[in-house]
XYZ file of C-alpha atoms in Angstrom:
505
model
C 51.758 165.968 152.881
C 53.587 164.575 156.182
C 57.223 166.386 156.833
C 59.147 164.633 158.737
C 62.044 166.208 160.342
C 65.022 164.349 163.053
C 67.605 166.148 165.648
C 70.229 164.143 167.347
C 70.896 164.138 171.157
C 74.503 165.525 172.994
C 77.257 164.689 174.703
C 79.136 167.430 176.290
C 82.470 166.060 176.553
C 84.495 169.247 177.820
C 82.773 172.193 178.754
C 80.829 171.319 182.041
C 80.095 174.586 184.206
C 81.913 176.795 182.187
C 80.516 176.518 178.927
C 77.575 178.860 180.920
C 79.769 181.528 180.461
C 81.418 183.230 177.639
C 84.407 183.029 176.731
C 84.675 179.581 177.854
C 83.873 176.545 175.241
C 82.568 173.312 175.323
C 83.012 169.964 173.311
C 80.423 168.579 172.355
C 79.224 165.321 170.418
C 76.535 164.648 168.363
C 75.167 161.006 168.446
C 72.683 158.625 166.133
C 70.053 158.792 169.216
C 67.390 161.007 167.346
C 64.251 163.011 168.022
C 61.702 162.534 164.996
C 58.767 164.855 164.943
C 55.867 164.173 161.947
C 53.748 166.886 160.690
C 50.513 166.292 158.754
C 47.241 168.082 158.374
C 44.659 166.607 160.687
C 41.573 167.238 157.662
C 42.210 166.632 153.799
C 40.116 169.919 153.382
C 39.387 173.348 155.804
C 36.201 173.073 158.010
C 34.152 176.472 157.088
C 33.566 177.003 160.412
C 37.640 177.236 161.755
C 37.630 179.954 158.842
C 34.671 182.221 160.099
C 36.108 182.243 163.782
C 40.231 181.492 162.768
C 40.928 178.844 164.925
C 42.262 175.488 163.955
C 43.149 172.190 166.095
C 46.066 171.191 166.818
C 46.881 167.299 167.905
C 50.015 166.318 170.061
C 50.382 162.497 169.980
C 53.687 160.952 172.196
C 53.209 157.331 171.488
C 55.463 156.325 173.905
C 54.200 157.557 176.236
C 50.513 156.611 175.254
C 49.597 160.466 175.578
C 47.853 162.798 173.288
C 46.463 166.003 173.884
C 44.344 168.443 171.725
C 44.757 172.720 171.511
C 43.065 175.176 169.223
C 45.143 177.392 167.960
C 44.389 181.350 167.395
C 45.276 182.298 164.130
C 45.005 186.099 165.568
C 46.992 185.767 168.443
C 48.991 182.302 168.004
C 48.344 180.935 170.995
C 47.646 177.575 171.853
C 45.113 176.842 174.305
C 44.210 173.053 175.577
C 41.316 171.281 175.355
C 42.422 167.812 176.648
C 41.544 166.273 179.869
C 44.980 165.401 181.057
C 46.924 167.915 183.032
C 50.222 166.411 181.597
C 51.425 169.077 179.239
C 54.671 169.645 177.502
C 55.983 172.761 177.448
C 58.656 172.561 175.093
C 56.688 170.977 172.348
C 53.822 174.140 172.845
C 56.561 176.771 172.584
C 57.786 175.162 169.811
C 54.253 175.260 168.216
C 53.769 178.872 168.918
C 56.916 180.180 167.384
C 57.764 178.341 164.527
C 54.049 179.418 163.486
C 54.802 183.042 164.188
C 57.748 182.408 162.148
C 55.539 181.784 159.722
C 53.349 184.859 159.829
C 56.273 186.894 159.715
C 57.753 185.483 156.357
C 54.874 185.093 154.804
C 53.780 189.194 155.765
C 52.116 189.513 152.493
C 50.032 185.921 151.684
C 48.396 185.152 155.160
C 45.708 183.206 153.092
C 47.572 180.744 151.823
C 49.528 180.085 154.865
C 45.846 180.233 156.865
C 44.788 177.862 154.746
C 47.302 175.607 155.237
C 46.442 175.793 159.212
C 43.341 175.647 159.218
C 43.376 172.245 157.886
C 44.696 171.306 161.739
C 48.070 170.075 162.901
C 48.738 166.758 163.692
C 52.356 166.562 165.505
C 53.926 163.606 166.494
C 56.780 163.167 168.343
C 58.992 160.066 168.738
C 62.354 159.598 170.332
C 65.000 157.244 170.549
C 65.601 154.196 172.690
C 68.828 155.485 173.627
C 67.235 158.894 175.464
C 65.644 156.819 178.077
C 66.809 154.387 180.433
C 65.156 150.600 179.983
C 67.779 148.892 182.069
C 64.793 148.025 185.047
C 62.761 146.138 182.429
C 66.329 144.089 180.941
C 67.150 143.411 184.808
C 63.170 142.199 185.294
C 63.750 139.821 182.440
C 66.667 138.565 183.481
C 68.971 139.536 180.457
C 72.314 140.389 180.908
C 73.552 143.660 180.962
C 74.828 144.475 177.738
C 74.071 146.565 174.241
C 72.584 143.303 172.499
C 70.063 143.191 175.486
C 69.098 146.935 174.324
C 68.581 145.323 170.535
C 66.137 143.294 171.752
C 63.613 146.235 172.318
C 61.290 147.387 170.062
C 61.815 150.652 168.191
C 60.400 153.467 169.876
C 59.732 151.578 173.299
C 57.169 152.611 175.382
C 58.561 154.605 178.665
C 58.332 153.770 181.815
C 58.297 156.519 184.882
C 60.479 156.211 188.286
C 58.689 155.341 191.039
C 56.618 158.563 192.582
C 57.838 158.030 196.005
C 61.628 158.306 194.821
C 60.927 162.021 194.177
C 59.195 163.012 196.914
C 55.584 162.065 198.161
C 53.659 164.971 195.943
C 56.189 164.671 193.016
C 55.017 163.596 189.293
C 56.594 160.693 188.442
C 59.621 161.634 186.141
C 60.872 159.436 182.919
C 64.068 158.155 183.650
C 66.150 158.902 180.976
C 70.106 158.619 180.091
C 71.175 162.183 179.925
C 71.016 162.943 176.002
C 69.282 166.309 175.894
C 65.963 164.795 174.850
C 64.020 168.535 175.477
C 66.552 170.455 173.190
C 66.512 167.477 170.280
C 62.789 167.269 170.768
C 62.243 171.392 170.461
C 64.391 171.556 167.501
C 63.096 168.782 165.557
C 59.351 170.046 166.420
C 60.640 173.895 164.915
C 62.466 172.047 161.846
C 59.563 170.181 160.680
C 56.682 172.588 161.269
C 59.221 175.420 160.082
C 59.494 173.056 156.482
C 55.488 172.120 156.555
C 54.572 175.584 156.737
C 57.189 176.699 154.036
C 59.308 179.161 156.054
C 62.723 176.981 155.619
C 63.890 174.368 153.185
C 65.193 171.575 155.192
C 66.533 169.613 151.439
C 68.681 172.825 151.335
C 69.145 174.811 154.752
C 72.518 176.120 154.586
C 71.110 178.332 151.610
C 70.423 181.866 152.657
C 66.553 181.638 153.517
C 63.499 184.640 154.186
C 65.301 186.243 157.064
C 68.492 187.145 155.419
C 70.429 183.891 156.971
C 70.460 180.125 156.088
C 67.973 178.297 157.301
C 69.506 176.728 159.528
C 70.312 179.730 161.874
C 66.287 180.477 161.714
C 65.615 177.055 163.699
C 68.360 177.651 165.548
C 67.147 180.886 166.902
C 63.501 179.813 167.020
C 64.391 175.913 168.887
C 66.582 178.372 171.346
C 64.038 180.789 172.003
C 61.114 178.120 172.712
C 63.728 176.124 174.852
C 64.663 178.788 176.852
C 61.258 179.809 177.663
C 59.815 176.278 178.417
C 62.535 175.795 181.084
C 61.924 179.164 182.194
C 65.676 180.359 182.049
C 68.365 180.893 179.399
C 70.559 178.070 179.520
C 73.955 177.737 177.601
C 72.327 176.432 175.010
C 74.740 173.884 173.871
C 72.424 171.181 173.622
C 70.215 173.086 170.725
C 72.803 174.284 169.121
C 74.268 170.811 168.882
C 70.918 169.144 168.104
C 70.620 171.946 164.601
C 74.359 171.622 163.527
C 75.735 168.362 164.928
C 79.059 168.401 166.981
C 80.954 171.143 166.937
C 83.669 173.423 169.775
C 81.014 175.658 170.821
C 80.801 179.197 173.038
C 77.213 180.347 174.398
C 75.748 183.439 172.996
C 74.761 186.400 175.592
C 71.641 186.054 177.498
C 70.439 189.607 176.962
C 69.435 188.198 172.868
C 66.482 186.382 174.928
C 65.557 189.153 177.556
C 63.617 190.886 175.115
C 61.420 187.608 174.578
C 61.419 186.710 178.378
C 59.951 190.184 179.291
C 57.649 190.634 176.130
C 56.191 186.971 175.885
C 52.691 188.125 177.890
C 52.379 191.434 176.232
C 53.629 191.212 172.772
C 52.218 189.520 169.439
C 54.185 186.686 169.053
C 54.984 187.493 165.729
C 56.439 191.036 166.735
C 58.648 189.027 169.142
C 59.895 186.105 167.198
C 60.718 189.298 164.382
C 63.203 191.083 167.163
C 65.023 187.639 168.228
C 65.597 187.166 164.437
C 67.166 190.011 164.185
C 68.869 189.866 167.337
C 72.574 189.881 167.621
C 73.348 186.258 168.310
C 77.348 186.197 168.935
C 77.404 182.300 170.021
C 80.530 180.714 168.458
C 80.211 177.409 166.442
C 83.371 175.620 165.109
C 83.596 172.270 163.535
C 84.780 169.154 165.579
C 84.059 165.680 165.549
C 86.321 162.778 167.187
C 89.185 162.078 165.168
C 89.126 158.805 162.698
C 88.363 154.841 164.211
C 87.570 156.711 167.639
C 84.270 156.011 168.946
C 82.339 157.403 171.602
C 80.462 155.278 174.619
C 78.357 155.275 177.038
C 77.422 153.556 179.691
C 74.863 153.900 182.108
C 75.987 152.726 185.716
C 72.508 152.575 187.962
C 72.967 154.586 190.575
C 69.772 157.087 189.384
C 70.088 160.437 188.052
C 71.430 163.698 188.728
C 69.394 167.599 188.773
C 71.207 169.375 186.661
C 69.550 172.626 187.461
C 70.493 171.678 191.766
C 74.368 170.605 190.944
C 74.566 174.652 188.688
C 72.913 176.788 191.224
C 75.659 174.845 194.146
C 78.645 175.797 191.639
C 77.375 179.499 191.508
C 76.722 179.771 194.821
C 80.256 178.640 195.288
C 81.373 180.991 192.888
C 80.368 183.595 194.539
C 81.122 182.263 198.306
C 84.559 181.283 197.629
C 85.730 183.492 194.128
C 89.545 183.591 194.562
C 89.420 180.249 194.138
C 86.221 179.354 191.896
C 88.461 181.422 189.037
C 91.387 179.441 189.450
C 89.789 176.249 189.411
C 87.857 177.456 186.403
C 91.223 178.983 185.044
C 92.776 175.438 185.294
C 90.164 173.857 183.992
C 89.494 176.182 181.196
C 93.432 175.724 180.122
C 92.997 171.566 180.345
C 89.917 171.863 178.184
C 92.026 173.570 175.187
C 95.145 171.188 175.757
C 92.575 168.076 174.933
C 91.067 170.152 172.176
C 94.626 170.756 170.496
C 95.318 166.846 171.231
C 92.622 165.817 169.666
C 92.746 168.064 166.554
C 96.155 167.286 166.376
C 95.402 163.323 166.280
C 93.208 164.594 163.114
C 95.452 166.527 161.082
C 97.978 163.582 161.932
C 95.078 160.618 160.325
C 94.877 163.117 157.441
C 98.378 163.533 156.354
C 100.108 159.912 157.619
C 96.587 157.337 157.218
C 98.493 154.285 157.168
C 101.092 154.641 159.748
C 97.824 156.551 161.983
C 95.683 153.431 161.180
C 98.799 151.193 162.004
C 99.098 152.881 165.825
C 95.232 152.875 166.714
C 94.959 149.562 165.677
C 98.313 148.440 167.719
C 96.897 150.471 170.587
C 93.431 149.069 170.300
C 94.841 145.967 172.190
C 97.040 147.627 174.675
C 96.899 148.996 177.581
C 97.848 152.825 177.498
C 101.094 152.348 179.514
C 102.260 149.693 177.151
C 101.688 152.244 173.852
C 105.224 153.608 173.978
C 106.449 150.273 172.775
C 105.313 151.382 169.068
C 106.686 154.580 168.736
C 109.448 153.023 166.407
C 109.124 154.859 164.490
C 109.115 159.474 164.241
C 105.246 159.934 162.954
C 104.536 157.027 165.078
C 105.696 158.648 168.117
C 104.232 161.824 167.248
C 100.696 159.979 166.966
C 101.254 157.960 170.498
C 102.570 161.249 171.834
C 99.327 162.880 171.408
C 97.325 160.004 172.689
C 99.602 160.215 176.078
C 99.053 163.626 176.761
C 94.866 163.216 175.409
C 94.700 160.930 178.484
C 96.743 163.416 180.658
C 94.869 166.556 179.681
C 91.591 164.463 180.504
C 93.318 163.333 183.913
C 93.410 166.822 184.672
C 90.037 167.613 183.792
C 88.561 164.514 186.020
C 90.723 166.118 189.102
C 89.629 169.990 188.432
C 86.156 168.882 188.611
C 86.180 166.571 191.754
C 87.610 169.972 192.775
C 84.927 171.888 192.071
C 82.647 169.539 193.549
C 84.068 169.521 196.947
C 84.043 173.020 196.835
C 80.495 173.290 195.685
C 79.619 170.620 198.065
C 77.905 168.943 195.126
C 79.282 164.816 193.500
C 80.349 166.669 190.245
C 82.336 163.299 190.043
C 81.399 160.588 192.980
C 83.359 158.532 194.410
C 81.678 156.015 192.898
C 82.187 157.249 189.566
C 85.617 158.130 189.490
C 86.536 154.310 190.727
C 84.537 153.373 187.653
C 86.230 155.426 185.858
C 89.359 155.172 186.716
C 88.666 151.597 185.540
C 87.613 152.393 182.550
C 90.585 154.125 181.702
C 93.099 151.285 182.580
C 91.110 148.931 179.819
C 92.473 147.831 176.834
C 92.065 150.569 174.094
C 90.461 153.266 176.147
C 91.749 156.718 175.640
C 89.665 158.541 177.886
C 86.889 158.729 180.418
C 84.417 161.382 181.835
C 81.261 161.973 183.268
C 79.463 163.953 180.543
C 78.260 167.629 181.235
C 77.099 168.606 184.319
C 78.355 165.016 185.765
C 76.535 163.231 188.462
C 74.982 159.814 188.658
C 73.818 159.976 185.270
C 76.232 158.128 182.145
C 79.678 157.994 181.838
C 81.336 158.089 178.926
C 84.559 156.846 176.731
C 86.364 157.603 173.953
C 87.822 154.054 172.781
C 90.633 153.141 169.832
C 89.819 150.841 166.802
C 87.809 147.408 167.697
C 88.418 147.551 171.712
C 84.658 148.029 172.034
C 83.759 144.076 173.047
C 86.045 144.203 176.399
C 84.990 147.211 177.118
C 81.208 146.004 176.935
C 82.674 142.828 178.661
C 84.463 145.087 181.662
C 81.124 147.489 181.895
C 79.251 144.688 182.500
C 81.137 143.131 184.996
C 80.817 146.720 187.118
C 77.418 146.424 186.981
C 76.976 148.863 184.019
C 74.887 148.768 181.204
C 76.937 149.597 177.790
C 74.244 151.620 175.197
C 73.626 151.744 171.579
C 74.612 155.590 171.484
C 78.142 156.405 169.264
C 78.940 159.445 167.553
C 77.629 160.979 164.423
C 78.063 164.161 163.604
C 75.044 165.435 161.936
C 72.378 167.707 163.141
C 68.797 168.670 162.096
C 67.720 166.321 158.907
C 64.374 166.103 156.488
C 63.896 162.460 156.830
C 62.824 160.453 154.044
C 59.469 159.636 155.709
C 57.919 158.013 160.043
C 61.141 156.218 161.172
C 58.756 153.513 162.569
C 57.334 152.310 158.831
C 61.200 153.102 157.422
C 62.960 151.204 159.573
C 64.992 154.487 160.637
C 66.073 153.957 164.497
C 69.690 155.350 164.441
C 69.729 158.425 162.747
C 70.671 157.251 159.744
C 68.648 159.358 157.392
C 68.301 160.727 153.800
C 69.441 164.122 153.995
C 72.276 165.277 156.475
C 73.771 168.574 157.047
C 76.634 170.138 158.618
């Protein structure tokens, strides 16, 4: 009876800022760092009583982080209420709950018995993520290991999490998880929709491109439903790259408008649920989704420096209340930077198309380059299609020059370390080494992981050069998938990397 059901975490390569606002679009990457969340019934049959008063339980178990809580659930009103001791609740997760099950109530309008049945056996949820969300590098330092990915290996699957220290955030603050920047809320939301959404029969995750119960493919519905109940547990509508990434995998994406959630922000305390979750499915959702991965023997990494964290939600609000300080020139930076954003797009695409019609001379170049530094790369472009490939390679690196620069802008002007000082000597670094192609600070930018995009084999010096600065390589590369059905709990499977047994696009 268990369904178990993965989403993959993000890496927003282009895009940061102005992917909050349409038109503009953001790049970003799927990677094998995956959410898992298992769904079983808690009894093998229903207890008579939970059918004279229609409540069920509902267990939330987070192994990692040696937590679980218990709800009841109304089957009149679908809300979840706690029972548990423990004050530490998760919002996102409890959303999720409520809305893929009024989901439910809404496709299945005219056989509430069966579907009662099936809840009223209880809900046991678990949810499991990653190594690669969170950060372990205090425990590898405390053991003395060295600082690189093989150090990572060495952990158990699913690791248990440790917190930063309380009095780093403040005297009366919760500790927090440290974590590496992946979007572990959004891949944890939509895998919790996805698998309840397949338990209860509402989608078909071996299938979900098909056109499904709403009149769209299934896929859509847990997009629209992992959106909703992510928006709401973070209390604002985000961009919502990150969910929309974690359901279709990487893609060139542009934000949908706002006002498709106001409805559900305003109605959420009046409202059946059902009666809401019915309006945002048929809500005019005009976010843009194109397909885009890296092109071929490019890989993606990441490296995680030290230097703490960044608040994502601090570093926006400064940029906005730039924006509006200083607009003149907020929309030319964001003009600039808009136009650099395309140009590495086009690059990049254009690297495809090039691997797709000229393989062997494309596979000759990367691997030539793969040993090179980028200012020695002209010396193979013998050759017309070979200069064409190293052409686009040049001006990859120069259209990602110009994003690094636009951004420092908009930090000074913000007032806000977009890109520190500290980073950008990193990364300037990086982007001198031996295969590299590019280098960013992902998203919002920060203190949290860097990234870079590297050519053929010239991962092992780059490790090497990381480690040297002081910064931890990780596990996390590129795969383009989104939402799967897995083929059963990663932790008896041996599943730790998102490879799984059904993928979709």
């Amino acid at each position: 009876m268990a369904v178990v059901a993965s989403a993959p975490g993000k890496v927003l390569m282009t895009g940061g800022y102005l992917v909050l606002e349409k038109p503009n679009a953001g790049l970003v990457l799927s990677t094998n760092a995956r959410f898992y969340a298992i769904v079983k019934p808690i009894n093998e049959e229903v207890k008579l009583e939970s059918w004279a008063w229609k409540w069920t339980d509902v267990k939330l178990t987070s192994p990692q982080l040696s937590r679980e809580s218990m709800y009841k659930l109304s089957l009149n009103h679908l809300t979840l209420q706690s029972v548990s001791a423990s004050d530490s609740r998760n919002p996102f997760v409890e959303h999720a709950i409520q809305y893929a099950i009024a989901a439910a109530h809404l496709a299945t309008e005219k056989d509430k018995e069966s579907l009662h049945k099936l809840l009223l056996q209880g809900l046991d949820i678990t949810i499991l993520g990653s190594n690669d969300f969170y950060s372990y590098r205090n425990q590898i330092e405390s053991a003395g290991l060295p600082l690189i990915p093989e150090s990572l290996g060495t952990l158990a699957p699913f690791a248990s999490i440790t917190f930063n220290d309380a009095e780093s955030n403040g005297a009366n603050s919760k500790p927090e998880v440290a974590k590496t920047g992946l979007g572990s809320s959004a891949a944890m939301t939509t895998a919790v929709v996805a698998a309840l959404l397949h338990y209860l029969g509402v989608v078909d995750l071996s299938d979900p491109c098909k056109e499904g119960k709403f009149g769209c493919s299934d896929l859509d519905v847990i997009h629209m439903i992992a959106q909703t109940s992510h928006c709401l547990a973070q209390g604002k509508v985000g961009s919502g790259f990150d969910v929309s990434c974690a359901v279709y995998g990487s893609q060139r994406y542009v934000r949908f408008s706002p006002e498709v959630l106001s409805f559900a922000q305003v109605a959420v305390t009046g409202l059946p649920l059902n009666e809401v979750i019915g309006t945002i499915l048929k809500g005019k959702w005009d976010n843009e989704r194109t397909e885009f991965s890296l092109p071929p023997l490019m890989n993606l990494f990441l490296g995680e420096p030290g230097s703490g964290g960044s608040s994502t939600p601090s570093m926006v609000g400064a940029v906005k209340k730039w924006q509006m300080s200083d607009p003149e020139k907020a929309r030319e930076n964001w003009q600039k930077l808009s136009d650099a954003n395309l140009e590495l797009e086009t690059k990049l695409n254009g690297l495809s198309k090039l691997a797709k019609d000229h393989w062997d001379v494309y596979l000759g170049v990367i691997k030539s380059c793969s040993v090179l530094t980028s200012e020695k790369w002209v010396l193979h472009a013998t050759e017309p299609i070979n200069e064409a490939i190293i052409k686009e390679l040049l001006e990859a690196r120069e259209a990602m020059l110009r994003i690094r620069i636009l951004m420092r802008q908009m930090g000074e002007g913000a007032s806000v370390p977009i890109e520190p000082e500290s980073q950008t000597q990193l990364l300037d670094s990086t982007m001198s080494a031996e295969g590299v192609l590019l280098a960013g600070v992902p998203g919002a930018g920060g203190f949290d992981a860097i990234f870079a995009i590297t050519l053929g084999d010239s991962d092992s010096k780059l490790t090497q050069a990381w480690s040297s600065h002081n910064v931890l390589a990780l596990l996390v590369r590129e795969d383009p998938h989104g939402v799967c059905l897995e083929s059963g709990d990663p932790r008896t499977t041996g599943i730790t990397s998102g490879v799984s047994s059904i993928h979709f696009e």
